[in-house]
Short mmCIF file of C-alpha atoms and ligand atoms in Angstrom, two decimals:
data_model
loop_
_atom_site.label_atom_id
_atom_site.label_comp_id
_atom_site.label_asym_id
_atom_site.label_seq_id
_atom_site.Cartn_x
_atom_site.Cartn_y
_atom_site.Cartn_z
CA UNK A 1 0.00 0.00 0.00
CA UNK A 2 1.25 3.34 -0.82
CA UNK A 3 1.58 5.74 1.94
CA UNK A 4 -1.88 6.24 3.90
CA UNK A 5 -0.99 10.03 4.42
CA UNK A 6 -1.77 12.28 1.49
CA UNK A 7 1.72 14.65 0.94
CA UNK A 8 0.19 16.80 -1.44
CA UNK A 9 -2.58 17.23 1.51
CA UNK A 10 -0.26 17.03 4.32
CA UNK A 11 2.20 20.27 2.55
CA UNK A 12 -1.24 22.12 1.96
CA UNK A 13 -1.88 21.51 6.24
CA UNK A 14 1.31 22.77 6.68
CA UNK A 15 0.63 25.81 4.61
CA UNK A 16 -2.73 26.44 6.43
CA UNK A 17 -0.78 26.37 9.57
CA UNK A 18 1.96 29.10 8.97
CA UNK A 19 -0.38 31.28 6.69
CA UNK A 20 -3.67 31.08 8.17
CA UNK A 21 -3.28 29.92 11.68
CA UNK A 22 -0.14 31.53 12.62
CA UNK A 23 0.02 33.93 9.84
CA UNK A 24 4.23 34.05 11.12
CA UNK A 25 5.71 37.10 10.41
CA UNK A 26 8.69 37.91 8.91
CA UNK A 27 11.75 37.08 11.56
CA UNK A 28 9.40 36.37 13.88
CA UNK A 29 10.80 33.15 15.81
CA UNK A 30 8.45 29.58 16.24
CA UNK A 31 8.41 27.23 18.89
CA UNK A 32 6.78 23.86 18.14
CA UNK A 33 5.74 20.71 19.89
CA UNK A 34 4.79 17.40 18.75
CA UNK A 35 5.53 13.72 19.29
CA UNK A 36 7.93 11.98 17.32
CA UNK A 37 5.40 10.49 14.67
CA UNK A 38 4.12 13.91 13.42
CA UNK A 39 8.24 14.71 11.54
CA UNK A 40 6.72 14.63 8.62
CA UNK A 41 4.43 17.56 9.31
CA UNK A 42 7.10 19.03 11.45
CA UNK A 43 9.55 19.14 8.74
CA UNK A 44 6.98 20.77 6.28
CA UNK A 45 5.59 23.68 8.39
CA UNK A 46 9.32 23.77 9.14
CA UNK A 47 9.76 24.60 5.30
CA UNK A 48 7.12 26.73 5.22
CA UNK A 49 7.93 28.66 8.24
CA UNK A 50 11.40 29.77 6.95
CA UNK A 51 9.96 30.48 3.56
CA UNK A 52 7.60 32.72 4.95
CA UNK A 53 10.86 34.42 6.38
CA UNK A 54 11.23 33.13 10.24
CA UNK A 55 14.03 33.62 12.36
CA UNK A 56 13.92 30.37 14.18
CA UNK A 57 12.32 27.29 14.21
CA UNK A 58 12.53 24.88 16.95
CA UNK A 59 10.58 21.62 17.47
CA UNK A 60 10.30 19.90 20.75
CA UNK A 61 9.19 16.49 20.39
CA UNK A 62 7.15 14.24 22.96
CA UNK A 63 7.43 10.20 22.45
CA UNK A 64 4.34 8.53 24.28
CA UNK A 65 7.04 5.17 24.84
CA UNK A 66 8.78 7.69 26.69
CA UNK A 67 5.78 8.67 29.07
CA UNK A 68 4.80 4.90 29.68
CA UNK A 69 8.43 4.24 30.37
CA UNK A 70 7.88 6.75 33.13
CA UNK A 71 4.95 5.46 34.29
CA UNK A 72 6.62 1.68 34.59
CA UNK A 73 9.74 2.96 36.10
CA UNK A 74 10.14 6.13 37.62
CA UNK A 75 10.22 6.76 41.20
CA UNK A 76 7.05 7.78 42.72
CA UNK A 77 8.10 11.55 43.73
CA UNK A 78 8.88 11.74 39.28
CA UNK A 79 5.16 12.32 39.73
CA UNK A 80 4.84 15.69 41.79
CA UNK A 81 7.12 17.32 39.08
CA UNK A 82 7.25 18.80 35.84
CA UNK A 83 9.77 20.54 33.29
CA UNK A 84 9.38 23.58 34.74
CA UNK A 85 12.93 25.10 33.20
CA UNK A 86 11.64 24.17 29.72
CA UNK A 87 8.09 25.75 29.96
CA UNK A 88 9.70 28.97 31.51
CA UNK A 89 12.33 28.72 28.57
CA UNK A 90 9.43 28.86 26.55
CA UNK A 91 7.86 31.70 27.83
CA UNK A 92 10.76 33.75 28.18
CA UNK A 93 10.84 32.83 24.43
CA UNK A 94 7.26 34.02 23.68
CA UNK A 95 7.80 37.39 25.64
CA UNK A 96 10.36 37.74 22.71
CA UNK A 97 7.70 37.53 20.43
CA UNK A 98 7.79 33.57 19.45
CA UNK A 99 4.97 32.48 17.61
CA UNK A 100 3.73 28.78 18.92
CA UNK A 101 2.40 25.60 17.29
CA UNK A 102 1.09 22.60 18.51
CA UNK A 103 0.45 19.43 16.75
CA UNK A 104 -2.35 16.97 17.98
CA UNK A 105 -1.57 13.55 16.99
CA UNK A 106 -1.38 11.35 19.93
CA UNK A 107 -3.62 8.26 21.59
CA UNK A 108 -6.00 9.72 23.61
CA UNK A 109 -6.32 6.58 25.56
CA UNK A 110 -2.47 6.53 26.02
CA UNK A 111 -2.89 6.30 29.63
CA UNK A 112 -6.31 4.28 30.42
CA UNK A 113 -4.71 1.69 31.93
CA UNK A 114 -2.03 3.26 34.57
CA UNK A 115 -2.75 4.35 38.02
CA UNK A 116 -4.93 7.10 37.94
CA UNK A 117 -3.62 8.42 41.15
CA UNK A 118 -0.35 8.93 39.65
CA UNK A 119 -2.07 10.15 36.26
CA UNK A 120 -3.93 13.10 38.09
CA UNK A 121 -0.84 14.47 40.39
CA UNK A 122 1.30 14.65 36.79
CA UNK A 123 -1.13 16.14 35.61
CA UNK A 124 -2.02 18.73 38.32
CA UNK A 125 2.59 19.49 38.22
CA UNK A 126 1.98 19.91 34.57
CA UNK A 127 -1.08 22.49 34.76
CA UNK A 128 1.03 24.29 37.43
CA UNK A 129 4.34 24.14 35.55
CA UNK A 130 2.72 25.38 32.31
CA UNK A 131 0.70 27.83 33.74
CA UNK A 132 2.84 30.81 33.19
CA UNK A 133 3.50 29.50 29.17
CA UNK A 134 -0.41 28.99 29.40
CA UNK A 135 -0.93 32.51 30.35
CA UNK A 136 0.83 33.87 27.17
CA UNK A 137 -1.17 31.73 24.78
CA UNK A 138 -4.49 31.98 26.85
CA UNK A 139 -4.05 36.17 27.01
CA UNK A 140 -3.26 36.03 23.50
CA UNK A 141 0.36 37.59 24.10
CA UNK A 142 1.65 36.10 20.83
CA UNK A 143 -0.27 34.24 17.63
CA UNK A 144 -0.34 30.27 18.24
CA UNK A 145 -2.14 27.68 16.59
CA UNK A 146 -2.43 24.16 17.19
CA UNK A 147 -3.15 21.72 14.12
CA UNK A 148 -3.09 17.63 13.89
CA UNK A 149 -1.57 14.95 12.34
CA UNK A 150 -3.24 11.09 11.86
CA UNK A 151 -1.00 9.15 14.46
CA UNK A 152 -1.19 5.58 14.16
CA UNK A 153 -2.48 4.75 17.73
CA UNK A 154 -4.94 7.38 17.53
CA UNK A 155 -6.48 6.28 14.20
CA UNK A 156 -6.84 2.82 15.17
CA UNK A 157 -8.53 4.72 18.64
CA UNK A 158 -11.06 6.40 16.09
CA UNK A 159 -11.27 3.03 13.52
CA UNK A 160 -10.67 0.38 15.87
CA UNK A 161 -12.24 -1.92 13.36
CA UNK A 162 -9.74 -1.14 10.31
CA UNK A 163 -6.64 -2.37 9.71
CA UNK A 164 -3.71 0.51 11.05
CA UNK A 165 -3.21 1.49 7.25
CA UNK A 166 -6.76 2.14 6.59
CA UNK A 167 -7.24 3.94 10.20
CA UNK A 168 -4.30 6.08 9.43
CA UNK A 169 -5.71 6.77 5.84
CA UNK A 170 -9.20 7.42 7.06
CA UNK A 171 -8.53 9.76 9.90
CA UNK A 172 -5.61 11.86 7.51
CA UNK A 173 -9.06 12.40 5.42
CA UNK A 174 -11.17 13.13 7.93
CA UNK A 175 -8.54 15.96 9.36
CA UNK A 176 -7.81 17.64 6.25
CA UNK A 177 -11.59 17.86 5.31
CA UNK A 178 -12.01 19.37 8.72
CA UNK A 179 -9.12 21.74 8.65
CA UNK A 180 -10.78 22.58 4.75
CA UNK A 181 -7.20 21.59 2.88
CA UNK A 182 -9.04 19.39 1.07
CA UNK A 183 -10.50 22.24 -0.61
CA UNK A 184 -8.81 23.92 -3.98
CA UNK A 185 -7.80 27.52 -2.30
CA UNK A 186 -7.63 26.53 1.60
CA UNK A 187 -6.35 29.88 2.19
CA UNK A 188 -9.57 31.28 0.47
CA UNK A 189 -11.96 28.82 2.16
CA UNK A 190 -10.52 29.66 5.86
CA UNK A 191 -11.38 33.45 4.77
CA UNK A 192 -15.05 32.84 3.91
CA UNK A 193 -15.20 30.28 7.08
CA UNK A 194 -13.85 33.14 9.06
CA UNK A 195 -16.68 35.79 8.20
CA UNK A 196 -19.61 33.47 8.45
CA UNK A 197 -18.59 32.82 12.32
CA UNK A 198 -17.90 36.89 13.08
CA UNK A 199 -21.43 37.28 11.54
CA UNK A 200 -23.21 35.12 14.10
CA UNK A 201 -20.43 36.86 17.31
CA UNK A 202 -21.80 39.88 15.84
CA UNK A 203 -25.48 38.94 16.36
CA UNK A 204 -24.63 37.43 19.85
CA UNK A 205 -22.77 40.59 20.91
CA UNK A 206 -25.62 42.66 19.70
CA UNK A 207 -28.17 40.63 21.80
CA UNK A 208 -25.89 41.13 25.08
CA UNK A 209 -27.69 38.25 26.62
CA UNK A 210 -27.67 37.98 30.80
CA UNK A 211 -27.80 34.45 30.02
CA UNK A 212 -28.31 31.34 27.89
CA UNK A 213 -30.88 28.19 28.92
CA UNK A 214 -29.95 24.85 27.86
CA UNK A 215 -32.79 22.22 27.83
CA UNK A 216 -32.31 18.89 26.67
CA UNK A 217 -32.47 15.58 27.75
CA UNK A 218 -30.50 15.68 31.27
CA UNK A 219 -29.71 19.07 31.04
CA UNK A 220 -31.45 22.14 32.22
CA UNK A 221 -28.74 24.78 32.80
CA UNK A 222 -28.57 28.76 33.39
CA UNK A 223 -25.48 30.08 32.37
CA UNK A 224 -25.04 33.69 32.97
CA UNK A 225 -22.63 35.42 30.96
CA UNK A 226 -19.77 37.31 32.72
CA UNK A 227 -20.30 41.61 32.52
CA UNK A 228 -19.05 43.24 29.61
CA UNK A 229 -18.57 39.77 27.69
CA UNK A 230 -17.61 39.36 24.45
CA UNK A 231 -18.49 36.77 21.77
CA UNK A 232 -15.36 35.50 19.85
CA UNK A 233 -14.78 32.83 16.78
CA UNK A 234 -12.71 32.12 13.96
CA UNK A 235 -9.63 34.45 13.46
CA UNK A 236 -8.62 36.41 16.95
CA UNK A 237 -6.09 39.54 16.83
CA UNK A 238 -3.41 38.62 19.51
CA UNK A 239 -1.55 41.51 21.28
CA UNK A 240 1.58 41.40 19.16
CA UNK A 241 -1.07 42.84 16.24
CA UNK A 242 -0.62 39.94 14.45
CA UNK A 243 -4.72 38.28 13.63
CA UNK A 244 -4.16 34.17 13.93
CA UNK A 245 -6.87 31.26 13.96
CA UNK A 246 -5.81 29.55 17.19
CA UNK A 247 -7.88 26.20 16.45
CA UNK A 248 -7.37 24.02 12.72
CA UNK A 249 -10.41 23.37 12.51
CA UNK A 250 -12.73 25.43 14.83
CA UNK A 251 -16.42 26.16 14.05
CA UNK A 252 -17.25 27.40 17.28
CA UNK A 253 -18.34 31.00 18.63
CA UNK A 254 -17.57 31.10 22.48
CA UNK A 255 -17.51 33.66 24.95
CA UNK A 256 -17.14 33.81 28.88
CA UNK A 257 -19.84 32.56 31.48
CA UNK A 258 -19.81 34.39 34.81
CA UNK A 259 -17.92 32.03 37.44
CA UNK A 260 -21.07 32.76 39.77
CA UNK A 261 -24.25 32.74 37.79
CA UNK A 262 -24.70 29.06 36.72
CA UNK A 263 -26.96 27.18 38.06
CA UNK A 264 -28.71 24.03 37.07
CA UNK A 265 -27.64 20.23 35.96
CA UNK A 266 -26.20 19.52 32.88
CA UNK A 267 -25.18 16.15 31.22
CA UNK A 268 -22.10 15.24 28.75
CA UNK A 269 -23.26 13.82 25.19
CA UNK A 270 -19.91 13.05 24.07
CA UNK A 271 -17.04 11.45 25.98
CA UNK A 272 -13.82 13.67 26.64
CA UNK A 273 -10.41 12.37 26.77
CA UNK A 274 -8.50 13.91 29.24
CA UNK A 275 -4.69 13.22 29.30
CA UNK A 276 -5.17 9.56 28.02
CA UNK A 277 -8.38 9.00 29.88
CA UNK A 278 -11.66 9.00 28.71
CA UNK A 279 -14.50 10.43 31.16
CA UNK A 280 -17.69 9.65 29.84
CA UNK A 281 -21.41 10.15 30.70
CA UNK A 282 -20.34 13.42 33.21
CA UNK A 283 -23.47 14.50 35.48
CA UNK A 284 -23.33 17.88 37.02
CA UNK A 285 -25.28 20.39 39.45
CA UNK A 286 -23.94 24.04 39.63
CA UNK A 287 -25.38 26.19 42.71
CA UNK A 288 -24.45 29.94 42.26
CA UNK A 289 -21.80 28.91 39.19
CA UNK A 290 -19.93 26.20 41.47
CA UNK A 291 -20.58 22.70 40.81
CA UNK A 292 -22.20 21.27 43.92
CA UNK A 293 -22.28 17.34 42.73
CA UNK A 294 -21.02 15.68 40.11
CA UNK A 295 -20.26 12.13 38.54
CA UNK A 296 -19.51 10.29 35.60
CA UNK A 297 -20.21 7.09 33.89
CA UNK A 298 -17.08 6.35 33.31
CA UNK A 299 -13.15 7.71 34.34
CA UNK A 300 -15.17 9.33 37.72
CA UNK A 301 -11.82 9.38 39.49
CA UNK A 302 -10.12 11.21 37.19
CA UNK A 303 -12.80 13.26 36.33
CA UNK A 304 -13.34 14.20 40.45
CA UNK A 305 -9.42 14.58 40.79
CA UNK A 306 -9.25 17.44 37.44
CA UNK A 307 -12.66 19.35 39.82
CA UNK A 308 -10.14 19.13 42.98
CA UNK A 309 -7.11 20.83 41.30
CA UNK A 310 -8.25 24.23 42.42
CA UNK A 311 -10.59 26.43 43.62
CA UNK A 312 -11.37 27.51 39.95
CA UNK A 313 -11.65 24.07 38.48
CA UNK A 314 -15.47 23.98 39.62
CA UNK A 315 -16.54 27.00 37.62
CA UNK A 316 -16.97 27.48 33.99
CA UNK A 317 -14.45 29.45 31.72
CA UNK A 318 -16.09 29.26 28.44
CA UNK A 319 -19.70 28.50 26.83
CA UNK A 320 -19.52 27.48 23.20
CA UNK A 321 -22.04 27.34 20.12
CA UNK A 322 -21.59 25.02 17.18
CA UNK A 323 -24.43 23.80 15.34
CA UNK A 324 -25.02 20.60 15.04
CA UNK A 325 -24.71 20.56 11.13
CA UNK A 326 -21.38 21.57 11.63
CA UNK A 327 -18.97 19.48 9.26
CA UNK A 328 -17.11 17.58 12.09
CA UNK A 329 -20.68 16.75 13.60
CA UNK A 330 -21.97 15.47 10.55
CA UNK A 331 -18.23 13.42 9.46
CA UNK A 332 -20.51 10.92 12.48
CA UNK A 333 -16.88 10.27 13.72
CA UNK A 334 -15.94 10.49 17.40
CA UNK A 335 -12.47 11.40 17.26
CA UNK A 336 -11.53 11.15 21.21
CA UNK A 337 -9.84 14.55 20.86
CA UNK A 338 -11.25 17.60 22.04
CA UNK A 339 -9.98 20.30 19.23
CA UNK A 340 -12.58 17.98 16.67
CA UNK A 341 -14.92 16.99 18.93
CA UNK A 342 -15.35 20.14 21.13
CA UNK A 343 -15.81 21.66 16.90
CA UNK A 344 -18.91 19.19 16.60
CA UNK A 345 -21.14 20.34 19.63
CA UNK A 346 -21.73 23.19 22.09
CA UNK A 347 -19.78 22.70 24.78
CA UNK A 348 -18.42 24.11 28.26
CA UNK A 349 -15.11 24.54 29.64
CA UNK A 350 -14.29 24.10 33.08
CA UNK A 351 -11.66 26.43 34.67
CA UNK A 352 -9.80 29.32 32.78
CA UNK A 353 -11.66 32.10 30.89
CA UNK A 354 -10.43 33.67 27.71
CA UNK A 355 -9.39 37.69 28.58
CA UNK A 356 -10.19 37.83 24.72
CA UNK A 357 -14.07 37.33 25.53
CA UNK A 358 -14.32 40.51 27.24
CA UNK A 359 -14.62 44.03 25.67
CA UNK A 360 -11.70 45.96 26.09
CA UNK A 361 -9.75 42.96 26.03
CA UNK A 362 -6.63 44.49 24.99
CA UNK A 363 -6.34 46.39 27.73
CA UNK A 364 -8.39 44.95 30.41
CA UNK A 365 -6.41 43.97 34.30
CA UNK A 366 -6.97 40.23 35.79
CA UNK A 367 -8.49 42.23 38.44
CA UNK A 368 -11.09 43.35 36.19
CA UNK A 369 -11.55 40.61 34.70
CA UNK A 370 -12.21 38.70 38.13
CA UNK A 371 -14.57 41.79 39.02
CA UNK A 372 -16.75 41.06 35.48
CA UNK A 373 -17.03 37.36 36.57
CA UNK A 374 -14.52 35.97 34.33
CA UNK A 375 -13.18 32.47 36.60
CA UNK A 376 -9.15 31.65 36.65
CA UNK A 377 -7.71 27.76 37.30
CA UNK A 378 -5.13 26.01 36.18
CA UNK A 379 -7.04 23.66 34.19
CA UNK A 380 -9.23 24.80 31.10
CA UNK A 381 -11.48 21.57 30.10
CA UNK A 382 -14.11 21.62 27.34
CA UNK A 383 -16.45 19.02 27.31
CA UNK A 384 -20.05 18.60 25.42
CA UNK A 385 -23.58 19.13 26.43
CA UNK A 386 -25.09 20.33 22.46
CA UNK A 387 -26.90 17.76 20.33
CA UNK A 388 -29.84 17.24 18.39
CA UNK A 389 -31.99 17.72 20.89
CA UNK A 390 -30.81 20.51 22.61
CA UNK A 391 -32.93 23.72 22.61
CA UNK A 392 -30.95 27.26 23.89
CA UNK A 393 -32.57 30.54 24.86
CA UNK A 394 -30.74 33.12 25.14
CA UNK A 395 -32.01 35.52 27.74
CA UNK A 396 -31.84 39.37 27.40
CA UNK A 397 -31.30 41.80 30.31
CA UNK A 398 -34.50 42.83 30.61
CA UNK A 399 -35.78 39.14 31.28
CA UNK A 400 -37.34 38.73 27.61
CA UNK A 401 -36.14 35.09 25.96
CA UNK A 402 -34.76 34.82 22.27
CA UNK A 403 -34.54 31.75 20.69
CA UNK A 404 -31.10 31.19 19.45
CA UNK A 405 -30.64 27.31 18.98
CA UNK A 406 -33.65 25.04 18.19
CA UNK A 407 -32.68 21.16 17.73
CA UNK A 408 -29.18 21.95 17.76
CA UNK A 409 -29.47 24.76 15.09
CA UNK A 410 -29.14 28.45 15.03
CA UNK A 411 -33.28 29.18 15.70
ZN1 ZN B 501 -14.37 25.96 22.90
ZN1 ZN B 502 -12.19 25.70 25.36
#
């Protein structure tokens, strides 16, 4: 079999990545990271990159033998830590003006079977060790994107029932028609995509809703929407004045809730993986925007141990709309990764807001932002609640409700 990967797809990806989700400027520096199976895409946004005139490019690469290696052998204080040098490395290298890329290409169920005890403290030194990297991406310092490639264990993950060269081939289709490189101008079709999604965060800001009312089967929830929020999607100007689509492929417009007006229960529709583990069925209550009890069907532990990691980590950061015709949605393919499958269904996030969903955002203090009702954690976990069924109100300030999704379309 020739090789499952499309190149004359895979150089266009790369091409969407430099020119429409970083957009890299000229001697503007990248930093990368991806695991060792995604070279091939490294090497070709690496091309493209210094063709568009960067100053450096440098890759750091994960390898998920590596991490099980760790998980077999290392002491059990290797858990409690992180790299903390290398994240502040790299964010001493995007207050220099870096531009960053991630690629997506790993299992998400790389870590289903080790202790989840020692899962969720790596993961809690992680979230704290990144944080301050985090910040710079999350406060859109610098323009970042993150884009994926079809890695092996993954596809066989999304197509268990193929054989690995038909998963691989399957999923590599799948991500470039979501990431629209499958189309003849991608650069073109990312422009159009762009303005239909500012047309409907124009309505939404517009409306200025106090809230928006989920119904659907297991869900009734109130979320209120933080003061002075602003709806965002598509293409986002970071502060270094360069414009960059952060997500390849997004179809979501989002904005952020306020940390202490939710209240209500809500239930997942689609399962999120979560560092290797997949959480599934999720039940929630919120009372005054904190959740008050919650379960899940299926990774509970690890799903209770991401709510303990702070304070912040039981209040939403970010309400989401994407219809449910949405081209991810309607590919029918769970892809156990949350940048496709959080693109296939409203959603929430758990834990850290977006300073970019506020007006003023250029300017605006953490202070104010806390003030407004925007919520800060370490974590910042989407998961879904939108379907086919759901119905969403959005609720004005003087009380009066607008319909704005009916069966999991814009009403
Ligand atoms: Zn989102
Ligand atoms: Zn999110």
């Amino acid at each position: 079999m020739s090789n499952p990967i499309s190149s004359t797809y895979l150089k266009k990806l790369a091409e969407v990545a430099v020119k429409v989700g970083l957009r890299l400027e000229e001697g503007q520096d990248l930093v990368m990271t991806a695991p060792l199976e995604a070279v091939p895409l490294v090497r070709l946004i690496t091309k493209a990159a210094y063709k568009a005139g960067a100053g450096l490019v440098t890759t750091f690469y994960g390898d998920p033998e590596a991490t099980l290696a760790r998980y077999k052998y290392a002491p059990d204080a290797s858990f409690d830590r992180s790299t903390d040098w290398l994240f502040e490395g790299m964010a001493k290298a995007y207050d220099n003006n870096a531009a960053r890329l991630a690629i997506s290409a790993d299992n998400p169920m790389l870590l289903a079977n080790e202790d989840p005890e020692k899962v969720g403290r790596a993961n809690k030194a992680m979230s704290k060790a990144t944080a301050p990297m985090r910040k710079r991406t999350v406060e859109f310092d610098i323009n970042w994107t993150i884009v994926s490639y079809p890695g092996a264990d993954w596809a066989k993950q999304v197509f268990p029932d193929d054989s690995e060269e038909m998963a691989v081939q399957k999923l590599a289709e799948a991500i470039f028609a979501a990431s629209r490189v499958d189309r003849d101008d991608p650069i073109a079709a990312w422009a159009e995509h762009n303005a239909v999604l500012a047309s409907k965060y124009k309505w939404l800001n517009e409306q200025n809703f106090a809230s928006l009312n989920f119904v659907g089967p297991g869900t009734d929830l109130t979320v209120g929407l933080a003061d002075g929020h602003e709806w965002a999607g598509g293409e986002a100007p970071a502060k270094n004045g360069i414009t960059c689509n952060p997500n390849i492929p997004t179809e979501e417009v989002f904005t952020t809730p306020h940390a202490q007006r939710v209240e209500g229960h809500v239930t997942s529709t689609k399962p999120l993986s979560y560092h290797g583990t997949l959480i599934d069925e999720i039940y929630v209550e919120f009372e005054a925007g904190r959740i008050a009890k919650a379960g899940a069907g299926k990774g509970e532990d690890v799903f209770l141990k991401m709510l303990d990691t702070d304070e912040g980590a039981r209040h939403l950061g970010e309400v989401a709309l994407v219809p449910h015709s949405s081209p991810i949605s309607q590919s029918g393919i769970l892809f156990f990764n949350t940048l496709f499958d959080e693109n296939a269904a409203c959603h929430i996030a758990l834990g850290q807001c977006y300073s970019e969903c506020f007006k003023g955002s250029k300017t605006i203090t953490q202070e104010q932002i806390k003030k407004q009702g925007g919520n800060s954690s370490q974590i910042h976990v989407d998961w879904m609640i939108g379907s086919d069924k759901i119905d969403i109100d959005g609720i004005t300030q003087d009380g009066v409700r607008v319909p704005v999704f009916r069966k999991g379309e814009w009403a």
